[in-house]
Amino acid sequence: MSVAMQRLEVLARHAAIGVRFWDVSGATSLIDGLQVEVFPRANPRAAKLMKANPSGVYVGHAVSGLHDFEYSDVDPPALWGTAEA
């Protein structure tokens, strides 16, 4: 018996920042134990831990002041310049 599934909705999030680090000695971008934080310059206490995606890029989500940018339906190039520093 097969079950037909219907996609009800798709949620896309834009990352305001993405950083890849490279471990020269290990020749890899997956660095065990590396912790990366991102925060607004005006509020260092609002630091958020960035997580590495499957490609080894650390991405920042839920950064203070960037909620509208992150959940916008507009493609990222149209949003550039709307984020507050």
PDB file of C-alpha atoms in Angstrom:
ATOM      1  CA  MET A   1       0.000   0.000   0.000  1.00  0.00           C
ATOM      2  CA  SER A   2       1.394   3.416  -0.941  1.00  0.00           C
ATOM      3  CA  VAL A   3       0.510   6.631   0.771  1.00  0.00           C
ATOM      4  CA  ALA A   4       0.161   9.890  -1.150  1.00  0.00           C
ATOM      5  CA  MET A   5       1.600  12.876   0.685  1.00  0.00           C
ATOM      6  CA  GLN A   6       0.886  16.501  -0.005  1.00  0.00           C
ATOM      7  CA  ARG A   7       3.253  19.304   0.959  1.00  0.00           C
ATOM      8  CA  LEU A   8       1.248  21.868   2.896  1.00  0.00           C
ATOM      9  CA  GLU A   9       3.805  24.603   3.244  1.00  0.00           C
ATOM     10  CA  VAL A  10       7.504  25.339   2.983  1.00  0.00           C
ATOM     11  CA  LEU A  11       9.430  27.526   5.414  1.00  0.00           C
ATOM     12  CA  ALA A  12      12.581  29.110   4.063  1.00  0.00           C
ATOM     13  CA  ARG A  13      14.998  30.940   6.322  1.00  0.00           C
ATOM     14  CA  HIS A  14      17.761  33.227   5.163  1.00  0.00           C
ATOM     15  CA  ALA A  15      20.996  33.277   7.132  1.00  0.00           C
ATOM     16  CA  ALA A  16      22.287  36.803   7.625  1.00  0.00           C
ATOM     17  CA  ILE A  17      25.831  35.497   7.929  1.00  0.00           C
ATOM     18  CA  GLY A  18      27.742  32.403   6.908  1.00  0.00           C
ATOM     19  CA  VAL A  19      31.420  31.716   7.611  1.00  0.00           C
ATOM     20  CA  ARG A  20      33.615  28.774   6.636  1.00  0.00           C
ATOM     21  CA  PHE A  21      36.806  28.147   8.573  1.00  0.00           C
ATOM     22  CA  TRP A  22      39.619  25.991   7.230  1.00  0.00           C
ATOM     23  CA  ASP A  23      41.917  23.829   9.349  1.00  0.00           C
ATOM     24  CA  VAL A  24      45.143  23.810   7.338  1.00  0.00           C
ATOM     25  CA  SER A  25      46.783  21.002   9.315  1.00  0.00           C
ATOM     26  CA  GLY A  26      43.714  18.742   9.014  1.00  0.00           C
ATOM     27  CA  ALA A  27      42.752  19.907   5.502  1.00  0.00           C
ATOM     28  CA  THR A  28      39.092  20.174   6.526  1.00  0.00           C
ATOM     29  CA  SER A  29      36.400  22.726   7.253  1.00  0.00           C
ATOM     30  CA  LEU A  30      34.889  20.555   9.992  1.00  0.00           C
ATOM     31  CA  ILE A  31      36.807  21.589  13.092  1.00  0.00           C
ATOM     32  CA  ASP A  32      35.918  19.564  16.180  1.00  0.00           C
ATOM     33  CA  GLY A  33      35.114  21.721  19.197  1.00  0.00           C
ATOM     34  CA  LEU A  34      35.014  25.056  17.339  1.00  0.00           C
ATOM     35  CA  GLN A  35      32.329  27.370  18.711  1.00  0.00           C
ATOM     36  CA  VAL A  36      31.366  30.483  16.758  1.00  0.00           C
ATOM     37  CA  GLU A  37      29.095  33.247  18.032  1.00  0.00           C
ATOM     38  CA  VAL A  38      27.495  36.200  16.259  1.00  0.00           C
ATOM     39  CA  PHE A  39      25.983  39.292  17.865  1.00  0.00           C
ATOM     40  CA  PRO A  40      24.984  42.855  17.027  1.00  0.00           C
ATOM     41  CA  ARG A  41      27.795  45.321  17.621  1.00  0.00           C
ATOM     42  CA  ALA A  42      25.455  47.405  19.811  1.00  0.00           C
ATOM     43  CA  ASN A  43      24.487  44.436  22.019  1.00  0.00           C
ATOM     44  CA  PRO A  44      27.224  41.817  22.628  1.00  0.00           C
ATOM     45  CA  ARG A  45      25.026  40.172  25.278  1.00  0.00           C
ATOM     46  CA  ALA A  46      22.649  39.051  22.507  1.00  0.00           C
ATOM     47  CA  ALA A  47      25.232  36.553  21.213  1.00  0.00           C
ATOM     48  CA  LYS A  48      23.896  33.488  19.360  1.00  0.00           C
ATOM     49  CA  LEU A  49      25.836  30.311  18.703  1.00  0.00           C
ATOM     50  CA  MET A  50      26.336  29.641  14.996  1.00  0.00           C
ATOM     51  CA  LYS A  51      25.965  26.030  13.849  1.00  0.00           C
ATOM     52  CA  ALA A  52      27.789  24.305  11.011  1.00  0.00           C
ATOM     53  CA  ASN A  53      25.612  23.098   8.151  1.00  0.00           C
ATOM     54  CA  PRO A  54      26.404  19.884   6.217  1.00  0.00           C
ATOM     55  CA  SER A  55      28.765  21.871   3.958  1.00  0.00           C
ATOM     56  CA  GLY A  56      30.833  23.030   6.932  1.00  0.00           C
ATOM     57  CA  VAL A  57      29.597  26.637   6.782  1.00  0.00           C
ATOM     58  CA  TYR A  58      28.725  28.158  10.153  1.00  0.00           C
ATOM     59  CA  VAL A  59      25.412  29.985   9.761  1.00  0.00           C
ATOM     60  CA  GLY A  60      23.816  32.553  12.035  1.00  0.00           C
ATOM     61  CA  HIS A  61      20.080  32.221  12.677  1.00  0.00           C
ATOM     62  CA  ALA A  62      17.894  34.064  15.205  1.00  0.00           C
ATOM     63  CA  VAL A  63      20.323  36.979  15.357  1.00  0.00           C
ATOM     64  CA  SER A  64      18.889  39.918  17.290  1.00  0.00           C
ATOM     65  CA  GLY A  65      17.396  42.551  14.963  1.00  0.00           C
ATOM     66  CA  LEU A  66      17.354  40.315  11.864  1.00  0.00           C
ATOM     67  CA  HIS A  67      14.055  38.419  12.261  1.00  0.00           C
ATOM     68  CA  ASP A  68      12.369  40.155   9.288  1.00  0.00           C
ATOM     69  CA  PHE A  69      15.394  39.461   7.086  1.00  0.00           C
ATOM     70  CA  GLU A  70      15.569  35.808   8.129  1.00  0.00           C
ATOM     71  CA  TYR A  71      11.906  34.984   7.475  1.00  0.00           C
ATOM     72  CA  SER A  72      11.279  37.199   4.447  1.00  0.00           C
ATOM     73  CA  ASP A  73       9.698  35.713   1.310  1.00  0.00           C
ATOM     74  CA  VAL A  74      11.943  37.910  -0.842  1.00  0.00           C
ATOM     75  CA  ASP A  75      15.157  36.521  -2.339  1.00  0.00           C
ATOM     76  CA  PRO A  76      18.228  37.547  -0.296  1.00  0.00           C
ATOM     77  CA  PRO A  77      19.781  39.947  -2.878  1.00  0.00           C
ATOM     78  CA  ALA A  78      16.649  42.127  -2.663  1.00  0.00           C
ATOM     79  CA  LEU A  79      17.026  42.212   1.127  1.00  0.00           C
ATOM     80  CA  TRP A  80      20.664  43.318   1.254  1.00  0.00           C
ATOM     81  CA  GLY A  81      20.931  46.676   2.914  1.00  0.00           C
ATOM     82  CA  THR A  82      17.794  46.152   5.033  1.00  0.00           C
ATOM     83  CA  ALA A  83      19.626  44.582   7.978  1.00  0.00           C
ATOM     84  CA  GLU A  84      20.555  46.893  10.835  1.00  0.00           C
ATOM     85  CA  ALA A  85      24.155  46.923  12.017  1.00  0.00           C
TER      86      ALA A  85
END
